[in-house]
């Protein structure tokens, strides 16, 4: 099952299938799509956090569904099963708000896809991030190689996705795959602090996230195009702030007087 909460601008989705290391079942995939639809529709939400119960993030798609699909992989039923799981984490990747996954224990296969679908990962030092497809004797799915490539570049994507190398949480931070490594009890607090500004201003957070998606891609756009993407939205934000808004509090240290 999936547990969701919506509080103070933060949407939280918790995988709750701990007996199977939070493997994604078809029912869970459907619930994940409902969560994503809620986030897209509710403009009071400025950030999303994805985590899991039981000390393990996600072991991938449920192997029982994979076994059923392997019996006749070209059948409409098999395609529908795999597509349901793909659609779940593609929906997370298309959220209009910044998203963070909290990875304890491990993220394998489609579970790693889910983590990589978010904008950044916070991990425990001993978490295992493992492509897992090669070890299971199957080809990666769900755009796995593209997700790895955009996160860590070609060479490291090949090491992980083609050669089956795995990383600990500490190694993932060092290689740029994750943002920070903290102890399990600090995961949620770290994420909550990280997304606090976005959660407090959902309208602006959504517009900045949209610009980041357009500019960074893939494919990324040149600087000149990025200037034009940002121009109109920054003007919107200036108009929203208004002339008097600049006098309400001093600029943050180190930002300079103009802030722009």
PDB file of C-alpha atoms in Angstrom:
ATOM      1  CA  UNK A   1       0.000   0.000   0.000  1.00  0.00           C
ATOM      2  CA  UNK A   2       0.875   3.679  -0.165  1.00  0.00           C
ATOM      3  CA  UNK A   3       0.532   6.145   2.711  1.00  0.00           C
ATOM      4  CA  UNK A   4       0.144   9.798   1.790  1.00  0.00           C
ATOM      5  CA  UNK A   5       0.004  13.066   3.681  1.00  0.00           C
ATOM      6  CA  UNK A   6      -0.361  16.682   2.636  1.00  0.00           C
ATOM      7  CA  UNK A   7       0.757  19.211   5.216  1.00  0.00           C
ATOM      8  CA  UNK A   8       2.152  22.750   5.124  1.00  0.00           C
ATOM      9  CA  UNK A   9       2.902  22.672   1.418  1.00  0.00           C
ATOM     10  CA  UNK A  10       4.636  19.264   1.461  1.00  0.00           C
ATOM     11  CA  UNK A  11       3.152  16.170  -0.161  1.00  0.00           C
ATOM     12  CA  UNK A  12       4.613  12.979   1.278  1.00  0.00           C
ATOM     13  CA  UNK A  13       4.254   9.508  -0.217  1.00  0.00           C
ATOM     14  CA  UNK A  14       5.443   6.518   1.810  1.00  0.00           C
ATOM     15  CA  UNK A  15       5.781   3.048   0.300  1.00  0.00           C
ATOM     16  CA  UNK A  16       4.325   0.525   2.733  1.00  0.00           C
ATOM     17  CA  UNK A  17       5.045  -3.027   1.641  1.00  0.00           C
ATOM     18  CA  UNK A  18       7.907  -3.784   4.043  1.00  0.00           C
ATOM     19  CA  UNK A  19       7.571  -7.584   3.974  1.00  0.00           C
ATOM     20  CA  UNK A  20       8.625  -7.457   0.319  1.00  0.00           C
ATOM     21  CA  UNK A  21      11.141  -4.629   0.776  1.00  0.00           C
ATOM     22  CA  UNK A  22       8.535  -2.211  -0.608  1.00  0.00           C
ATOM     23  CA  UNK A  23       8.402  -3.875  -4.016  1.00  0.00           C
ATOM     24  CA  UNK A  24       5.952  -1.997  -6.234  1.00  0.00           C
ATOM     25  CA  UNK A  25       2.739  -3.953  -6.789  1.00  0.00           C
ATOM     26  CA  UNK A  26       0.131  -3.017  -9.368  1.00  0.00           C
ATOM     27  CA  UNK A  27      -2.102  -1.670  -6.587  1.00  0.00           C
ATOM     28  CA  UNK A  28       0.743   0.479  -5.281  1.00  0.00           C
ATOM     29  CA  UNK A  29       1.481   1.752  -8.782  1.00  0.00           C
ATOM     30  CA  UNK A  30      -2.140   2.862  -9.170  1.00  0.00           C
ATOM     31  CA  UNK A  31      -2.013   4.624  -5.794  1.00  0.00           C
ATOM     32  CA  UNK A  32       1.220   6.364  -6.782  1.00  0.00           C
ATOM     33  CA  UNK A  33      -0.454   7.717  -9.897  1.00  0.00           C
ATOM     34  CA  UNK A  34      -3.313   9.048  -7.745  1.00  0.00           C
ATOM     35  CA  UNK A  35      -0.794  10.769  -5.484  1.00  0.00           C
ATOM     36  CA  UNK A  36       0.880  12.416  -8.468  1.00  0.00           C
ATOM     37  CA  UNK A  37      -2.477  13.584  -9.820  1.00  0.00           C
ATOM     38  CA  UNK A  38      -3.268  15.166  -6.434  1.00  0.00           C
ATOM     39  CA  UNK A  39       0.064  17.008  -6.388  1.00  0.00           C
ATOM     40  CA  UNK A  40      -0.415  18.277  -9.928  1.00  0.00           C
ATOM     41  CA  UNK A  41      -3.893  19.573  -9.165  1.00  0.00           C
ATOM     42  CA  UNK A  42      -3.279  21.093  -5.726  1.00  0.00           C
ATOM     43  CA  UNK A  43      -1.409  24.354  -6.163  1.00  0.00           C
ATOM     44  CA  UNK A  44      -0.946  24.743  -2.415  1.00  0.00           C
ATOM     45  CA  UNK A  45       1.692  21.987  -2.627  1.00  0.00           C
ATOM     46  CA  UNK A  46       5.246  23.240  -3.160  1.00  0.00           C
ATOM     47  CA  UNK A  47       7.342  20.112  -2.645  1.00  0.00           C
ATOM     48  CA  UNK A  48       7.112  16.325  -2.557  1.00  0.00           C
ATOM     49  CA  UNK A  49       8.947  13.775  -0.421  1.00  0.00           C
ATOM     50  CA  UNK A  50       9.061  10.066  -1.283  1.00  0.00           C
ATOM     51  CA  UNK A  51      10.104   7.570   1.383  1.00  0.00           C
ATOM     52  CA  UNK A  52       9.351   4.062   2.628  1.00  0.00           C
ATOM     53  CA  UNK A  53       8.595   2.043   5.735  1.00  0.00           C
ATOM     54  CA  UNK A  54      10.653  -0.782   7.178  1.00  0.00           C
ATOM     55  CA  UNK A  55      14.181   0.505   6.666  1.00  0.00           C
ATOM     56  CA  UNK A  56      14.357  -0.307   2.943  1.00  0.00           C
ATOM     57  CA  UNK A  57      13.385   2.085   0.156  1.00  0.00           C
ATOM     58  CA  UNK A  58      12.333  -0.164  -2.736  1.00  0.00           C
ATOM     59  CA  UNK A  59      13.462  -3.496  -4.199  1.00  0.00           C
ATOM     60  CA  UNK A  60      11.857  -2.788  -7.580  1.00  0.00           C
ATOM     61  CA  UNK A  61       8.779  -4.176  -9.272  1.00  0.00           C
ATOM     62  CA  UNK A  62       7.083  -7.084  -7.501  1.00  0.00           C
ATOM     63  CA  UNK A  63       8.777 -10.252  -8.756  1.00  0.00           C
ATOM     64  CA  UNK A  64       5.429 -12.055  -8.873  1.00  0.00           C
ATOM     65  CA  UNK A  65       4.247  -9.607 -11.523  1.00  0.00           C
ATOM     66  CA  UNK A  66       7.567  -9.943 -13.342  1.00  0.00           C
ATOM     67  CA  UNK A  67       7.169 -13.719 -13.331  1.00  0.00           C
ATOM     68  CA  UNK A  68       3.649 -13.451 -14.774  1.00  0.00           C
ATOM     69  CA  UNK A  69       4.914 -11.105 -17.470  1.00  0.00           C
ATOM     70  CA  UNK A  70       7.793 -13.450 -18.315  1.00  0.00           C
ATOM     71  CA  UNK A  71       5.347 -16.213 -19.248  1.00  0.00           C
ATOM     72  CA  UNK A  72       4.257 -14.251 -22.322  1.00  0.00           C
ATOM     73  CA  UNK A  73       6.083 -10.891 -22.398  1.00  0.00           C
ATOM     74  CA  UNK A  74       4.496  -9.737 -25.662  1.00  0.00           C
ATOM     75  CA  UNK A  75       0.929 -10.207 -24.421  1.00  0.00           C
ATOM     76  CA  UNK A  76      -1.265  -7.164 -23.760  1.00  0.00           C
ATOM     77  CA  UNK A  77      -1.515  -8.199 -20.110  1.00  0.00           C
ATOM     78  CA  UNK A  78       2.285  -8.266 -19.689  1.00  0.00           C
ATOM     79  CA  UNK A  79       2.685  -4.901 -21.378  1.00  0.00           C
ATOM     80  CA  UNK A  80      -0.025  -3.439 -19.160  1.00  0.00           C
ATOM     81  CA  UNK A  81       1.666  -4.760 -16.002  1.00  0.00           C
ATOM     82  CA  UNK A  82       5.077  -3.309 -16.806  1.00  0.00           C
ATOM     83  CA  UNK A  83       3.566  -0.061 -18.081  1.00  0.00           C
ATOM     84  CA  UNK A  84       1.689   0.420 -14.814  1.00  0.00           C
ATOM     85  CA  UNK A  85       4.951   0.369 -12.851  1.00  0.00           C
ATOM     86  CA  UNK A  86       6.683   2.595 -15.407  1.00  0.00           C
ATOM     87  CA  UNK A  87       3.833   5.100 -15.307  1.00  0.00           C
ATOM     88  CA  UNK A  88       4.091   5.323 -11.532  1.00  0.00           C
ATOM     89  CA  UNK A  89       7.646   6.601 -11.438  1.00  0.00           C
ATOM     90  CA  UNK A  90       7.308   8.581 -14.672  1.00  0.00           C
ATOM     91  CA  UNK A  91       4.494  10.426 -12.878  1.00  0.00           C
ATOM     92  CA  UNK A  92       6.860  11.172 -10.005  1.00  0.00           C
ATOM     93  CA  UNK A  93       9.451  12.426 -12.474  1.00  0.00           C
ATOM     94  CA  UNK A  94       6.921  14.804 -14.009  1.00  0.00           C
ATOM     95  CA  UNK A  95       5.721  16.350 -10.772  1.00  0.00           C
ATOM     96  CA  UNK A  96       5.458  20.134 -11.085  1.00  0.00           C
ATOM     97  CA  UNK A  97       7.164  20.636  -7.709  1.00  0.00           C
ATOM     98  CA  UNK A  98      10.679  19.824  -6.474  1.00  0.00           C
ATOM     99  CA  UNK A  99      10.851  16.266  -5.176  1.00  0.00           C
ATOM    100  CA  UNK A 100      13.179  14.390  -2.845  1.00  0.00           C
ATOM    101  CA  UNK A 101      13.510  10.642  -2.286  1.00  0.00           C
ATOM    102  CA  UNK A 102      14.747   9.298   1.053  1.00  0.00           C
ATOM    103  CA  UNK A 103      16.687   6.098   0.464  1.00  0.00           C
ATOM    104  CA  UNK A 104      17.464   3.856   3.415  1.00  0.00           C
ATOM    105  CA  UNK A 105      18.536   0.242   3.043  1.00  0.00           C
ATOM    106  CA  UNK A 106      18.515   0.001  -0.708  1.00  0.00           C
ATOM    107  CA  UNK A 107      17.028   0.984  -4.053  1.00  0.00           C
ATOM    108  CA  UNK A 108      17.220  -1.680  -6.755  1.00  0.00           C
ATOM    109  CA  UNK A 109      15.920  -1.909 -10.331  1.00  0.00           C
ATOM    110  CA  UNK A 110      12.613  -0.086 -10.665  1.00  0.00           C
ATOM    111  CA  UNK A 111      13.169   1.059  -7.081  1.00  0.00           C
ATOM    112  CA  UNK A 112      16.277   2.898  -8.226  1.00  0.00           C
ATOM    113  CA  UNK A 113      14.227   4.284 -11.117  1.00  0.00           C
ATOM    114  CA  UNK A 114      11.746   5.661  -8.601  1.00  0.00           C
ATOM    115  CA  UNK A 115      14.498   7.295  -6.571  1.00  0.00           C
ATOM    116  CA  UNK A 116      16.133   8.746  -9.688  1.00  0.00           C
ATOM    117  CA  UNK A 117      12.778  10.070 -10.890  1.00  0.00           C
ATOM    118  CA  UNK A 118      12.845  12.579  -8.037  1.00  0.00           C
ATOM    119  CA  UNK A 119      14.941  15.712  -8.309  1.00  0.00           C
ATOM    120  CA  UNK A 120      17.407  14.627  -5.658  1.00  0.00           C
ATOM    121  CA  UNK A 121      18.195  11.790  -3.286  1.00  0.00           C
ATOM    122  CA  UNK A 122      19.041  11.839   0.392  1.00  0.00           C
ATOM    123  CA  UNK A 123      20.486   8.500   1.415  1.00  0.00           C
ATOM    124  CA  UNK A 124      21.823   6.659   4.422  1.00  0.00           C
ATOM    125  CA  UNK A 125      25.584   6.037   4.290  1.00  0.00           C
ATOM    126  CA  UNK A 126      25.165   2.259   4.020  1.00  0.00           C
ATOM    127  CA  UNK A 127      22.241   2.263   1.571  1.00  0.00           C
ATOM    128  CA  UNK A 128      22.830   0.199  -1.571  1.00  0.00           C
ATOM    129  CA  UNK A 129      21.950   1.761  -4.920  1.00  0.00           C
ATOM    130  CA  UNK A 130      21.972  -1.027  -7.452  1.00  0.00           C
ATOM    131  CA  UNK A 131      20.728  -1.238 -11.032  1.00  0.00           C
ATOM    132  CA  UNK A 132      20.005  -4.931 -10.434  1.00  0.00           C
ATOM    133  CA  UNK A 133      18.782  -5.731 -13.925  1.00  0.00           C
ATOM    134  CA  UNK A 134      21.936  -7.490 -15.115  1.00  0.00           C
ATOM    135  CA  UNK A 135      22.069  -9.623 -11.968  1.00  0.00           C
ATOM    136  CA  UNK A 136      18.471 -10.729 -12.619  1.00  0.00           C
ATOM    137  CA  UNK A 137      19.248 -11.600 -16.210  1.00  0.00           C
ATOM    138  CA  UNK A 138      16.939  -9.002 -17.730  1.00  0.00           C
ATOM    139  CA  UNK A 139      17.387  -5.811 -19.724  1.00  0.00           C
ATOM    140  CA  UNK A 140      16.848  -2.486 -17.899  1.00  0.00           C
ATOM    141  CA  UNK A 141      13.410  -0.945 -18.321  1.00  0.00           C
ATOM    142  CA  UNK A 142      11.556   2.255 -17.638  1.00  0.00           C
ATOM    143  CA  UNK A 143      14.250   4.490 -19.124  1.00  0.00           C
ATOM    144  CA  UNK A 144      16.741   3.267 -16.524  1.00  0.00           C
ATOM    145  CA  UNK A 145      19.859   4.132 -18.510  1.00  0.00           C
ATOM    146  CA  UNK A 146      18.581   7.612 -19.335  1.00  0.00           C
ATOM    147  CA  UNK A 147      17.828   8.261 -15.662  1.00  0.00           C
ATOM    148  CA  UNK A 148      21.338   7.172 -14.705  1.00  0.00           C
ATOM    149  CA  UNK A 149      22.882   9.170 -17.525  1.00  0.00           C
ATOM    150  CA  UNK A 150      21.242  12.438 -16.591  1.00  0.00           C
ATOM    151  CA  UNK A 151      22.287  11.935 -12.975  1.00  0.00           C
ATOM    152  CA  UNK A 152      25.920  10.885 -13.327  1.00  0.00           C
ATOM    153  CA  UNK A 153      26.941  11.003 -16.993  1.00  0.00           C
ATOM    154  CA  UNK A 154      27.802   8.329 -19.541  1.00  0.00           C
ATOM    155  CA  UNK A 155      30.749   6.536 -17.957  1.00  0.00           C
ATOM    156  CA  UNK A 156      29.179   6.058 -14.547  1.00  0.00           C
ATOM    157  CA  UNK A 157      25.817   5.162 -16.098  1.00  0.00           C
ATOM    158  CA  UNK A 158      27.570   2.366 -17.999  1.00  0.00           C
ATOM    159  CA  UNK A 159      29.302   1.155 -14.839  1.00  0.00           C
ATOM    160  CA  UNK A 160      26.007   1.025 -12.964  1.00  0.00           C
ATOM    161  CA  UNK A 161      23.489   0.083 -15.649  1.00  0.00           C
ATOM    162  CA  UNK A 162      25.529  -1.977 -18.107  1.00  0.00           C
ATOM    163  CA  UNK A 163      28.179  -3.551 -15.873  1.00  0.00           C
ATOM    164  CA  UNK A 164      26.046  -3.912 -12.773  1.00  0.00           C
ATOM    165  CA  UNK A 165      28.229  -1.991 -10.318  1.00  0.00           C
ATOM    166  CA  UNK A 166      26.522  -0.857  -7.117  1.00  0.00           C
ATOM    167  CA  UNK A 167      27.141   2.144  -4.872  1.00  0.00           C
ATOM    168  CA  UNK A 168      26.768   2.716  -1.165  1.00  0.00           C
ATOM    169  CA  UNK A 169      25.039   5.882  -0.072  1.00  0.00           C
ATOM    170  CA  UNK A 170      28.377   7.464   0.788  1.00  0.00           C
ATOM    171  CA  UNK A 171      29.769   6.573  -2.646  1.00  0.00           C
ATOM    172  CA  UNK A 172      26.604   7.881  -4.336  1.00  0.00           C
ATOM    173  CA  UNK A 173      27.112  11.290  -2.734  1.00  0.00           C
ATOM    174  CA  UNK A 174      30.769  11.350  -3.762  1.00  0.00           C
ATOM    175  CA  UNK A 175      29.852  10.551  -7.370  1.00  0.00           C
ATOM    176  CA  UNK A 176      27.013  13.076  -7.521  1.00  0.00           C
ATOM    177  CA  UNK A 177      24.159  10.570  -7.594  1.00  0.00           C
ATOM    178  CA  UNK A 178      22.789  11.711  -4.223  1.00  0.00           C
ATOM    179  CA  UNK A 179      22.675  15.064  -2.442  1.00  0.00           C
ATOM    180  CA  UNK A 180      23.552  14.006   1.112  1.00  0.00           C
ATOM    181  CA  UNK A 181      24.124  10.939   3.278  1.00  0.00           C
ATOM    182  CA  UNK A 182      22.633  11.043   6.787  1.00  0.00           C
ATOM    183  CA  UNK A 183      21.646   8.544   9.441  1.00  0.00           C
ATOM    184  CA  UNK A 184      18.181   6.927   9.068  1.00  0.00           C
ATOM    185  CA  UNK A 185      16.612   8.988  11.843  1.00  0.00           C
ATOM    186  CA  UNK A 186      17.742  12.200  10.152  1.00  0.00           C
ATOM    187  CA  UNK A 187      16.332  11.508   6.663  1.00  0.00           C
ATOM    188  CA  UNK A 188      12.926  13.123   7.029  1.00  0.00           C
ATOM    189  CA  UNK A 189      14.154  16.082   9.045  1.00  0.00           C
ATOM    190  CA  UNK A 190      16.894  16.791   6.509  1.00  0.00           C
ATOM    191  CA  UNK A 191      14.404  16.656   3.636  1.00  0.00           C
ATOM    192  CA  UNK A 192      11.858  18.817   5.458  1.00  0.00           C
ATOM    193  CA  UNK A 193      14.435  21.529   6.070  1.00  0.00           C
ATOM    194  CA  UNK A 194      15.664  21.296   2.494  1.00  0.00           C
ATOM    195  CA  UNK A 195      12.221  21.825   0.940  1.00  0.00           C
ATOM    196  CA  UNK A 196      10.959  24.354   3.493  1.00  0.00           C
ATOM    197  CA  UNK A 197      11.306  27.421   1.254  1.00  0.00           C
ATOM    198  CA  UNK A 198       9.612  25.706  -1.680  1.00  0.00           C
ATOM    199  CA  UNK A 199       6.789  24.462   0.546  1.00  0.00           C
ATOM    200  CA  UNK A 200       6.255  27.979   1.893  1.00  0.00           C
ATOM    201  CA  UNK A 201       5.855  29.481  -1.607  1.00  0.00           C
ATOM    202  CA  UNK A 202       4.289  26.846  -3.882  1.00  0.00           C
ATOM    203  CA  UNK A 203       3.440  29.242  -6.719  1.00  0.00           C
ATOM    204  CA  UNK A 204       7.041  30.351  -7.089  1.00  0.00           C
ATOM    205  CA  UNK A 205       8.456  26.862  -6.490  1.00  0.00           C
ATOM    206  CA  UNK A 206       6.344  25.448  -9.307  1.00  0.00           C
ATOM    207  CA  UNK A 207       7.504  28.108 -11.725  1.00  0.00           C
ATOM    208  CA  UNK A 208      11.155  27.643 -10.828  1.00  0.00           C
ATOM    209  CA  UNK A 209      10.801  23.862 -11.193  1.00  0.00           C
ATOM    210  CA  UNK A 210       9.224  24.344 -14.621  1.00  0.00           C
ATOM    211  CA  UNK A 211      12.099  26.578 -15.711  1.00  0.00           C
ATOM    212  CA  UNK A 212      14.634  24.056 -14.399  1.00  0.00           C
ATOM    213  CA  UNK A 213      12.962  21.294 -16.412  1.00  0.00           C
ATOM    214  CA  UNK A 214      12.945  23.393 -19.586  1.00  0.00           C
ATOM    215  CA  UNK A 215      16.517  24.595 -19.194  1.00  0.00           C
ATOM    216  CA  UNK A 216      18.302  21.522 -17.864  1.00  0.00           C
ATOM    217  CA  UNK A 217      16.438  18.937 -19.903  1.00  0.00           C
ATOM    218  CA  UNK A 218      17.391  16.559 -21.162  1.00  0.00           C
ATOM    219  CA  UNK A 219      18.092  18.019 -23.586  1.00  0.00           C
ATOM    220  CA  UNK A 220      19.588  21.091 -21.950  1.00  0.00           C
ATOM    221  CA  UNK A 221      19.188  24.436 -23.694  1.00  0.00           C
ATOM    222  CA  UNK A 222      21.933  27.012 -24.348  1.00  0.00           C
ATOM    223  CA  UNK A 223      22.421  29.922 -21.966  1.00  0.00           C
ATOM    224  CA  UNK A 224      20.827  32.381 -24.390  1.00  0.00           C
ATOM    225  CA  UNK A 225      17.626  30.316 -24.444  1.00  0.00           C
ATOM    226  CA  UNK A 226      17.705  29.974 -20.658  1.00  0.00           C
ATOM    227  CA  UNK A 227      17.757  33.774 -20.333  1.00  0.00           C
ATOM    228  CA  UNK A 228      14.536  33.975 -22.332  1.00  0.00           C
ATOM    229  CA  UNK A 229      12.881  31.103 -20.451  1.00  0.00           C
ATOM    230  CA  UNK A 230      13.527  32.875 -17.167  1.00  0.00           C
ATOM    231  CA  UNK A 231      12.735  36.418 -18.288  1.00  0.00           C
ATOM    232  CA  UNK A 232       8.932  36.325 -18.242  1.00  0.00           C
ATOM    233  CA  UNK A 233       8.682  34.257 -15.064  1.00  0.00           C
ATOM    234  CA  UNK A 234      11.081  36.521 -13.191  1.00  0.00           C
ATOM    235  CA  UNK A 235       8.975  39.491 -14.282  1.00  0.00           C
ATOM    236  CA  UNK A 236       5.916  37.701 -12.893  1.00  0.00           C
ATOM    237  CA  UNK A 237       7.707  37.191  -9.573  1.00  0.00           C
ATOM    238  CA  UNK A 238       8.796  40.842  -9.432  1.00  0.00           C
ATOM    239  CA  UNK A 239       5.242  41.996 -10.068  1.00  0.00           C
ATOM    240  CA  UNK A 240       3.957  39.666  -7.379  1.00  0.00           C
ATOM    241  CA  UNK A 241       6.488  41.014  -4.881  1.00  0.00           C
ATOM    242  CA  UNK A 242       5.775  44.635  -5.726  1.00  0.00           C
ATOM    243  CA  UNK A 243       7.850  47.726  -5.013  1.00  0.00           C
ATOM    244  CA  UNK A 244       7.052  47.781  -1.317  1.00  0.00           C
ATOM    245  CA  UNK A 245       7.949  44.119  -0.918  1.00  0.00           C
ATOM    246  CA  UNK A 246      11.650  44.930  -1.020  1.00  0.00           C
ATOM    247  CA  UNK A 247      11.402  47.024   2.130  1.00  0.00           C
ATOM    248  CA  UNK A 248       9.803  44.331   4.291  1.00  0.00           C
ATOM    249  CA  UNK A 249      13.000  42.525   5.215  1.00  0.00           C
ATOM    250  CA  UNK A 250      16.692  42.826   4.335  1.00  0.00           C
ATOM    251  CA  UNK A 251      18.287  40.685   1.674  1.00  0.00           C
ATOM    252  CA  UNK A 252      19.735  37.380   2.829  1.00  0.00           C
ATOM    253  CA  UNK A 253      23.455  37.518   3.668  1.00  0.00           C
ATOM    254  CA  UNK A 254      25.632  37.163   0.624  1.00  0.00           C
ATOM    255  CA  UNK A 255      22.902  37.809  -1.947  1.00  0.00           C
ATOM    256  CA  UNK A 256      23.818  41.435  -2.571  1.00  0.00           C
ATOM    257  CA  UNK A 257      21.491  44.394  -2.655  1.00  0.00           C
ATOM    258  CA  UNK A 258      19.796  43.665  -5.961  1.00  0.00           C
ATOM    259  CA  UNK A 259      19.186  39.920  -5.482  1.00  0.00           C
ATOM    260  CA  UNK A 260      18.500  39.429  -9.145  1.00  0.00           C
TER     261      UNK A 260
END
